[in-house]
């Protein structure tokens, strides 16, 4: 087959990559993907670390579009993988192949600068912005003359989010071909390139946004029939977010302040046409403040409550009606504005207002069946209120929007199987995949030689939080000394992480180790950079460090997993799923909580070995992998490694 020849020992890829070694797992995966595209079936592929998944699906994808035409969408969860595909893997394959092909990175609209909106913001900067924001605006203006891409990631210094919201490309405030800057528009330039491309690289958020609006006859991406979902273990969560809805008090406040800010006297309706809409705006603002304050007060009186709304909250909801009235008031004054740009901006605010009215009405009154609804009140100084709703089961939605209409969907990750038989049953059920073929390809790395797993079975039970945390901190010391730092310590809660930081503070000083703690002020990317550069470094991380983090080489030689990563059963979505499984006669713990934890556990384990030369240890402090029957499922899901149980420590 074409892909097998390309990836063989004397194939074209070997000719351009020094020290290339063919991997049977990569070739087998490429053949499976080629067959799925040719025969038009869906495919689930777990491929271990080091298989080289990107070449295994890119080469068949490129071959398919060059021979059969059309377009294939490649979707990832992380920016790092997107950048690897578009800046490294695809350019290399463009050199290797004899026939040229076009590939484009497609970003969401809000990532692009809107030239007309920038021009308008510049003209009204004294009215709209304070001194600091005006300085940032001048930087954007200078950059606008130099950039070819026009996207946020191309900026040397990121602007304040509130300022970017005023100057980015916005579907609500777009004149399309009537815009004087249409030919130069960065967003439409990108869309024109995407329309001509054969391979589109996107993120999951953009893909599922497209699928959500496509159901209503709209589109974000050009037409396509084939999809590759890399990092597919995150697909269900991202799809749930984009098929659901949320409204925050900050969103509503931003809309109102853009029309007229009572404190600064700035806004679209300030000192100009449309003043007759101001009383309606003030009424809507008052009712919105009353609504969110009532929600906050009601929530504050419910001790121990997890935020889930099993029925509409007992709070009067007049905000959606007020937003509808404001939409009508803006429509009435629309024609009073004397230029097309101002009318376009008012039309954009009308559209936002209408969408928020619909969302508030749907969320408060719980109008979508099969959804779970919940309320979040941020504990920060300026308490934020968010109403959320998302489908409890995205499977039927994915079936209708993705698996039924698309000819072939390839879903791949290093973590899709859950240590059961059949290995993909859980993932198939969660995604609504009825007709699918599956393949499981192990890693080409020699884990028995590269990794030692240490298990501590005589630890206190994690249910005794204080005793377990103290013992965990004590056990960590020997392992951290053995690896000379160079360790990730993965936690499942901030409270245990901060307590361990306190318990180990003197130890780190005594042994000249530098500890980086998530949430202590450094952004995630900067934490990783400093960890890589600092000798004897230790990184304490929670949720986001279990996956999508790549530190090859000796800088990371030890991964300590403090507890099995069970999702808190009190989270509204988790709680609702548990109830549904129980109602259907299933076992929520074994059918849902354990498989979810196994997938995340595999992700945490996967942080250690990123290349064939990496060596190190994985320490499991949670005794339940040894003492509980379900613990075997966690260990079975890992590659075969040298394992030491209950090693004595001095």
mmCIF file of N, CA and C in Angstrom, residues 54 102 234 237 266 301 385 410 462:
data_model
loop_
_atom_site.group_PDB
_atom_site.id
_atom_site.type_symbol
_atom_site.label_atom_id
_atom_site.label_comp_id
_atom_site.label_asym_id
_atom_site.label_seq_id
_atom_site.Cartn_x
_atom_site.Cartn_y
_atom_site.Cartn_z
ATOM 1 N N UNK A 54 0.519 10.950 13.880
ATOM 2 C CA UNK A 54 0.231 12.008 12.902
ATOM 3 C C UNK A 54 0.593 11.578 11.484
ATOM 4 N N UNK A 102 -2.672 21.295 -0.633
ATOM 5 C CA UNK A 102 -2.845 22.512 0.167
ATOM 6 C C UNK A 102 -3.408 22.156 1.538
ATOM 7 N N UNK A 234 -10.730 13.530 24.405
ATOM 8 C CA UNK A 234 -11.373 14.758 24.896
ATOM 9 C C UNK A 234 -12.635 15.109 24.111
ATOM 10 N N UNK A 237 -16.207 15.571 25.970
ATOM 11 C CA UNK A 237 -16.320 16.752 26.832
ATOM 12 C C UNK A 237 -16.458 18.031 26.015
ATOM 13 N N UNK A 266 -19.658 56.267 28.401
ATOM 14 C CA UNK A 266 -19.218 55.833 27.079
ATOM 15 C C UNK A 266 -20.143 54.753 26.542
ATOM 16 N N UNK A 301 -27.579 30.478 50.319
ATOM 17 C CA UNK A 301 -28.289 29.905 51.453
ATOM 18 C C UNK A 301 -28.431 28.400 51.392
ATOM 19 N N UNK A 385 -21.518 34.955 38.307
ATOM 20 C CA UNK A 385 -22.617 33.989 38.278
ATOM 21 C C UNK A 385 -22.728 33.435 36.858
ATOM 22 N N UNK A 410 -12.151 9.110 11.730
ATOM 23 C CA UNK A 410 -11.063 8.403 12.398
ATOM 24 C C UNK A 410 -10.868 9.056 13.762
ATOM 25 N N UNK A 462 -7.345 6.560 51.107
ATOM 26 C CA UNK A 462 -7.525 7.971 50.734
ATOM 27 C C UNK A 462 -8.762 8.622 51.331
#
